[in-house]
Coordinates of C-alpha atoms and ligand atoms in Angstrom, one line a residue:
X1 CA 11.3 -12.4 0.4
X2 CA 12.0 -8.7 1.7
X3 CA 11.8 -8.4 5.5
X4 CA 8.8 -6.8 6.5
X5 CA 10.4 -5.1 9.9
X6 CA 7.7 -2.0 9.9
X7 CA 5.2 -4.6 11.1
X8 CA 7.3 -6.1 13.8
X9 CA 5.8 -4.7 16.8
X10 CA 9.1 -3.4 18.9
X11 CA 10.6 -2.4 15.4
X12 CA 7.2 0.2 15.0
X13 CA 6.8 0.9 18.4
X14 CA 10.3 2.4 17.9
X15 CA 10.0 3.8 15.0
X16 CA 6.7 5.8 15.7
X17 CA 8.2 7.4 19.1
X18 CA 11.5 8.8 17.6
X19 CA 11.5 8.6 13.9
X20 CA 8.2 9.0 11.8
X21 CA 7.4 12.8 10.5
X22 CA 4.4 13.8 11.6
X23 CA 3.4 16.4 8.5
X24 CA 4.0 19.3 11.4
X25 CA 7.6 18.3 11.9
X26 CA 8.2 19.1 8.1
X27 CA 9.4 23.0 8.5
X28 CA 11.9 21.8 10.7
X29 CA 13.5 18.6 9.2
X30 CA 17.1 19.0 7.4
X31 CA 16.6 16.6 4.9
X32 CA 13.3 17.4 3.6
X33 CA 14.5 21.1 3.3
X34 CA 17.1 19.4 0.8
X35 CA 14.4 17.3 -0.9
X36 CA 12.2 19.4 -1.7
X37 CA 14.4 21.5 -3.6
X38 CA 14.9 19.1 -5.7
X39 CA 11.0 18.9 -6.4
X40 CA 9.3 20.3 -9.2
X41 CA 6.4 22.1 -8.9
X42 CA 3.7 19.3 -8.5
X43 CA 0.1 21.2 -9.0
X44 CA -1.8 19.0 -11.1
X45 CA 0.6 16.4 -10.9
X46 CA 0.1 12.5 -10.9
X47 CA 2.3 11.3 -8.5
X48 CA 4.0 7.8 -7.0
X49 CA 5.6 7.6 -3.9
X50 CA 7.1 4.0 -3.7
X51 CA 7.9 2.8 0.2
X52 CA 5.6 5.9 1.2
X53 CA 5.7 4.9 5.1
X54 CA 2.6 6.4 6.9
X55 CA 2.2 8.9 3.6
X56 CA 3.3 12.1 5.2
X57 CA 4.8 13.4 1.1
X58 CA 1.5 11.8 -0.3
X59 CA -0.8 14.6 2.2
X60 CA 2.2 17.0 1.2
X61 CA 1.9 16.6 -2.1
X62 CA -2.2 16.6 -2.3
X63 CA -2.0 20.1 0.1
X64 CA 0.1 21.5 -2.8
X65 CA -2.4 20.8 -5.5
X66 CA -1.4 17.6 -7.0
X67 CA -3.8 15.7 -9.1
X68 CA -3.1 12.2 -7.5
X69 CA -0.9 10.1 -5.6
X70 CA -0.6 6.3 -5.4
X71 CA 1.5 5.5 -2.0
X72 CA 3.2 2.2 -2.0
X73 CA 4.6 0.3 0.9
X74 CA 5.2 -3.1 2.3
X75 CA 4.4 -2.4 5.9
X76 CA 0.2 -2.5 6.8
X77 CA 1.3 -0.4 10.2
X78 CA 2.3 2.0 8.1
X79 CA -0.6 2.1 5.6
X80 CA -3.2 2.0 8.5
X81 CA -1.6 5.0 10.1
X82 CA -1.7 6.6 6.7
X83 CA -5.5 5.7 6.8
X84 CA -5.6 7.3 9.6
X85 CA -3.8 10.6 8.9
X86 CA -5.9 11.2 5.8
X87 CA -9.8 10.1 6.9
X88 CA -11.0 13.4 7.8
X89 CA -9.9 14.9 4.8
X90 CA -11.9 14.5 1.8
X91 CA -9.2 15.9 -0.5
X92 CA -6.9 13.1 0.9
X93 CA -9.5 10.4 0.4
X94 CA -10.2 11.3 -2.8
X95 CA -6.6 12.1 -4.5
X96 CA -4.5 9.4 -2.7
X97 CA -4.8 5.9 -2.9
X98 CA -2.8 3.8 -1.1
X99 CA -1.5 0.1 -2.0
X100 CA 0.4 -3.1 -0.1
X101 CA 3.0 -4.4 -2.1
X102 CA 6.6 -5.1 -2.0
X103 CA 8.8 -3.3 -4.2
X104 CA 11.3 -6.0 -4.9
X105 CA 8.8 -7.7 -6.9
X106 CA 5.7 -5.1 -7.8
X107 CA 4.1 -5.1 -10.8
X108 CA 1.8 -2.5 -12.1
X109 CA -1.1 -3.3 -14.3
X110 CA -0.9 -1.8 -17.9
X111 CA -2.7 1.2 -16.9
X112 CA -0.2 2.5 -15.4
X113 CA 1.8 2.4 -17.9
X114 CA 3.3 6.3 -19.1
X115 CA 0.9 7.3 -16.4
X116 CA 3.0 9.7 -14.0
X117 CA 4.6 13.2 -14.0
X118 CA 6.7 12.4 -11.3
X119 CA 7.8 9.3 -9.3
X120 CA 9.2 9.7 -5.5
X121 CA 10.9 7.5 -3.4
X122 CA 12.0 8.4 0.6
X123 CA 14.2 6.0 2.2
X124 CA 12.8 3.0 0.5
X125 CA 15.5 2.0 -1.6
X126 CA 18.1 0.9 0.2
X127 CA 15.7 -1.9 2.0
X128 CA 15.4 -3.7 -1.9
X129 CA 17.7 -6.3 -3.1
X130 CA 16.5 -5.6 -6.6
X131 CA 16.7 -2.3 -7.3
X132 CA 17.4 -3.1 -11.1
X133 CA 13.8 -4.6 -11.4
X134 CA 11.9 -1.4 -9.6
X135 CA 13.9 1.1 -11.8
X136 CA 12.6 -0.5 -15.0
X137 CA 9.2 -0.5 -13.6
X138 CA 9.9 3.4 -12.9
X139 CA 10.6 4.0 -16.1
X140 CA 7.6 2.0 -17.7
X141 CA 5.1 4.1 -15.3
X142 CA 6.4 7.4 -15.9
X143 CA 6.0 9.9 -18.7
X144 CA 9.3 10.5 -21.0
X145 CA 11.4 12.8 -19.7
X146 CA 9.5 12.9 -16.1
X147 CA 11.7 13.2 -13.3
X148 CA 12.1 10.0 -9.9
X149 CA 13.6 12.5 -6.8
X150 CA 14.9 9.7 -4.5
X151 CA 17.0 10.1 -1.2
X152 CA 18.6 6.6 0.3
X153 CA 20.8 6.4 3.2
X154 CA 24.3 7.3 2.1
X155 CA 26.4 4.0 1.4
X156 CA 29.4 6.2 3.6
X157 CA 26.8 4.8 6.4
X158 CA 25.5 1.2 4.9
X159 CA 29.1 0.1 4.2
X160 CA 29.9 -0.9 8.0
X161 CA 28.7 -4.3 9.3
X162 CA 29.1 -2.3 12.5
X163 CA 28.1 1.1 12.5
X164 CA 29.8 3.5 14.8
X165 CA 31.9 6.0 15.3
X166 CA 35.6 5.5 16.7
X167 CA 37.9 7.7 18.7
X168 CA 41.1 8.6 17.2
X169 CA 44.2 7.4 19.5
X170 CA 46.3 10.3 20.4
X171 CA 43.9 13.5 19.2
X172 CA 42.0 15.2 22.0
X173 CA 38.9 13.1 22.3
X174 CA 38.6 13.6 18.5
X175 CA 35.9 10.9 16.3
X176 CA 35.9 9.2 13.0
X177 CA 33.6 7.5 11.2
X178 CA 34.5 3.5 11.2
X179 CA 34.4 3.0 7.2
X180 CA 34.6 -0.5 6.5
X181 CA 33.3 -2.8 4.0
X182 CA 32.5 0.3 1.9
X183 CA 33.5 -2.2 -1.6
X184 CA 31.6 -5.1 -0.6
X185 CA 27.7 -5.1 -1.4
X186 CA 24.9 -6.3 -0.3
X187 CA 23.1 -7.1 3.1
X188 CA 23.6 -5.7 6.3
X189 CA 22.0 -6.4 9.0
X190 CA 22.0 -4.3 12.1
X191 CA 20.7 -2.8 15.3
X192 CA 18.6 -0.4 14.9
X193 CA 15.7 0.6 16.7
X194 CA 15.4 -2.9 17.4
X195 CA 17.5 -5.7 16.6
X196 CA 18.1 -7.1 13.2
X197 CA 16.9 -4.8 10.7
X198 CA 18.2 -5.5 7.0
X199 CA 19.3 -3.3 4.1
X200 CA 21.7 -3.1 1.3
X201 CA 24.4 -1.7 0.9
X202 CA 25.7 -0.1 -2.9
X203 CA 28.2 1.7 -3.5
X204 CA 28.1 5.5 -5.0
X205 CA 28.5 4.0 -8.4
X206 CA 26.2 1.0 -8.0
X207 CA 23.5 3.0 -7.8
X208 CA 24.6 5.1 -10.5
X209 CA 24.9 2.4 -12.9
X210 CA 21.7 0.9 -12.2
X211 CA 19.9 4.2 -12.9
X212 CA 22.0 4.4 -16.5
X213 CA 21.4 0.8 -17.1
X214 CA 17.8 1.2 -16.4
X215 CA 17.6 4.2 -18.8
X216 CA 17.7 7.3 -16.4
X217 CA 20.2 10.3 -15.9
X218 CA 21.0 12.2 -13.5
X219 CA 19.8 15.8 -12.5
X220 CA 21.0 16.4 -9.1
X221 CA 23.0 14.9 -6.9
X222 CA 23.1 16.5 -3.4
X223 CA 25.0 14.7 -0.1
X224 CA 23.3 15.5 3.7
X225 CA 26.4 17.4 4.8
X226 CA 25.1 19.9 7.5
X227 CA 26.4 23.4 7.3
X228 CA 27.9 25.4 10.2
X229 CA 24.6 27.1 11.1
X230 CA 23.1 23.8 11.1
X231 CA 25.8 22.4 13.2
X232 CA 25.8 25.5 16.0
X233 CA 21.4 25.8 16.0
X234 CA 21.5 22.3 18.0
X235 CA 19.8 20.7 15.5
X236 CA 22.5 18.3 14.4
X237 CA 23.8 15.9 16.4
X238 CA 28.0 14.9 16.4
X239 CA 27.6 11.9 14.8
X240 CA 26.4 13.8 11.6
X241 CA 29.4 15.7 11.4
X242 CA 31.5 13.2 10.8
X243 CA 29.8 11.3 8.1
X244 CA 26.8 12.4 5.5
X245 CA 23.8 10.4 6.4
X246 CA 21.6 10.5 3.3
X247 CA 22.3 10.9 -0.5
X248 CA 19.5 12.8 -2.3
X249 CA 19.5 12.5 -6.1
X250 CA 17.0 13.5 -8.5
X251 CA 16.9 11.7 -11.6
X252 CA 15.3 11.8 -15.6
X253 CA 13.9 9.0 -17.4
X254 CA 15.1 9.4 -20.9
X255 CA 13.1 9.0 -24.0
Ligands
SAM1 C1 12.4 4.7 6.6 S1 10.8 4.4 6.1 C2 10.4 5.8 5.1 C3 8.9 6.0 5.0 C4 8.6 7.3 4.2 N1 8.9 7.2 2.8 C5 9.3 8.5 4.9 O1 10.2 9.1 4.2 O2 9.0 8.8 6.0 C6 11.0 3.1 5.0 C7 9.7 2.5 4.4 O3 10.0 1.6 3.4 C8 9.1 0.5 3.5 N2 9.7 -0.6 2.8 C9 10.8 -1.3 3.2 N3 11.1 -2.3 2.4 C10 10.0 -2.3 1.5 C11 9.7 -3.2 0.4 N4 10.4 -4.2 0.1 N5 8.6 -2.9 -0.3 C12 7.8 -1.9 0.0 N6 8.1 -1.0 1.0 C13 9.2 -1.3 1.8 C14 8.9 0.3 4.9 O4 7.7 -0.4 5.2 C15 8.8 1.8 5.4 O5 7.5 2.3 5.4

């Protein structure tokens, strides 16, 4: 049973004050900027977003002409506030569609089968212990040869039971990033936000594997390293520098 911590009330609270995009904050966010390049163009597109949060790519992707978009996620907090954000626009209420599930064990009815252009995924995946079983049902849903564009958090950062950064002994106040674990899958469970959330860790190759296995390759494969203009604007914290945060991949299904 996948934990559900979007709906715990601290874990939201949280999460709402310092986290969620609004769609306003979009221009300004570093790892959308990378995302989106890895986009296609999606006018006229039929669109998935699986663990879409509060649906701020599903409003995105309607305002840029897409022809639908089914939003999935686990969390009702987060579908009512994408209620919300869409019900005084008829565009949104018409062309997105949003549905509770859990993506460890969803299953689609056969009319979705081959349905989708394009298949999206934002920080979802690394919450699932059975990523092998939601990557098949990618493939059955999309079109051959239609691309999934996916970021997760990097497993640099999911390896450590305890995440944090470490001084180094004799430098000049100089940091690291406390790598540990980094071979050893599966769940982690942590403090953030609140206490005891849970994800998985994978490896780099793990998650390569699994997209092989479940009949995907690879298109692009970018890591959130800030660059130096980044790093001197202020909008990247220290911590960043010294470990890439997100992993943004854009994938293929094959024939
Ligand atoms: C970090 S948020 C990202 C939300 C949105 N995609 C974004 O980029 O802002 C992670 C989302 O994944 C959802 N989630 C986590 N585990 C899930 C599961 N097993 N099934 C469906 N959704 C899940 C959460 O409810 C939450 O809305």
């Amino acid at each position: 049973m996948s934990q559900n911590i979007y709906d715990r009330p601290d874990f939201f609270k949280a999460y709402s004050e310092n986290i969620d995009r609004s769609d306003a904050d979009l221009e300004d966010d570093l790892a959308w900027s990378r995302l989106r390049k890895l986009l296609p163009d999606v006018k006229g597109l039929d669109i998935i977003d699986l663990g879409c949060g509060s649906g701020w790519f599903c409003r995105w992707a309607v305002d840029q002409g897409a022809k639908s978009v089914l939003g999935i996620d686990l969390s009702q907090n987060m579908l009512d506030k994408a209620d919300w954000l869409s019900k005084d626009n008829e565009s949104y209420g018409t062309k997105i569609k949003y549905q509770r599930a859990d993506l460890d064990s969803l299953e689609l009815s056969d009319e979705h089968t081959g349905r989708y252009d394009l298949a999206f995924s934002s920080l979802a995946l690394h919450y699932l212990a059975n990523l092998d079983k939601l990557m098949s049902l990618i493939h059955g849903v999309l079109k051959p040869g239609a691309p999934f564009v996916c970021n997760v958090e990097h497993p640099i950062y999911t390896a450590p039971h305890v995440p944090r950064a470490l001084l180094i002994p004799e430098t000049d106040g100089q940091k690291c990033w406390a790598l540990t674990d980094y071979y050893k899958e599966g769940e982690r469970v942590i403090d953030w936000l609140a206490p005891g959330l849970r994800k998985q860790h994978r490896t780099v190759t793990a998650y390569l594997e699994c997209f092989f296995r479940t009949g995907f390759e690879l298109t692009s494969f970018v890591e959130f390293l800030p660059t130096e203009e980044e790093v001197l604007s202020g909008k990247v914290v220290e911590i960043e520098t010294l470990r890439p945060l997100f992993l943004f991949m854009s994938l293929r299904r094959r024939n």
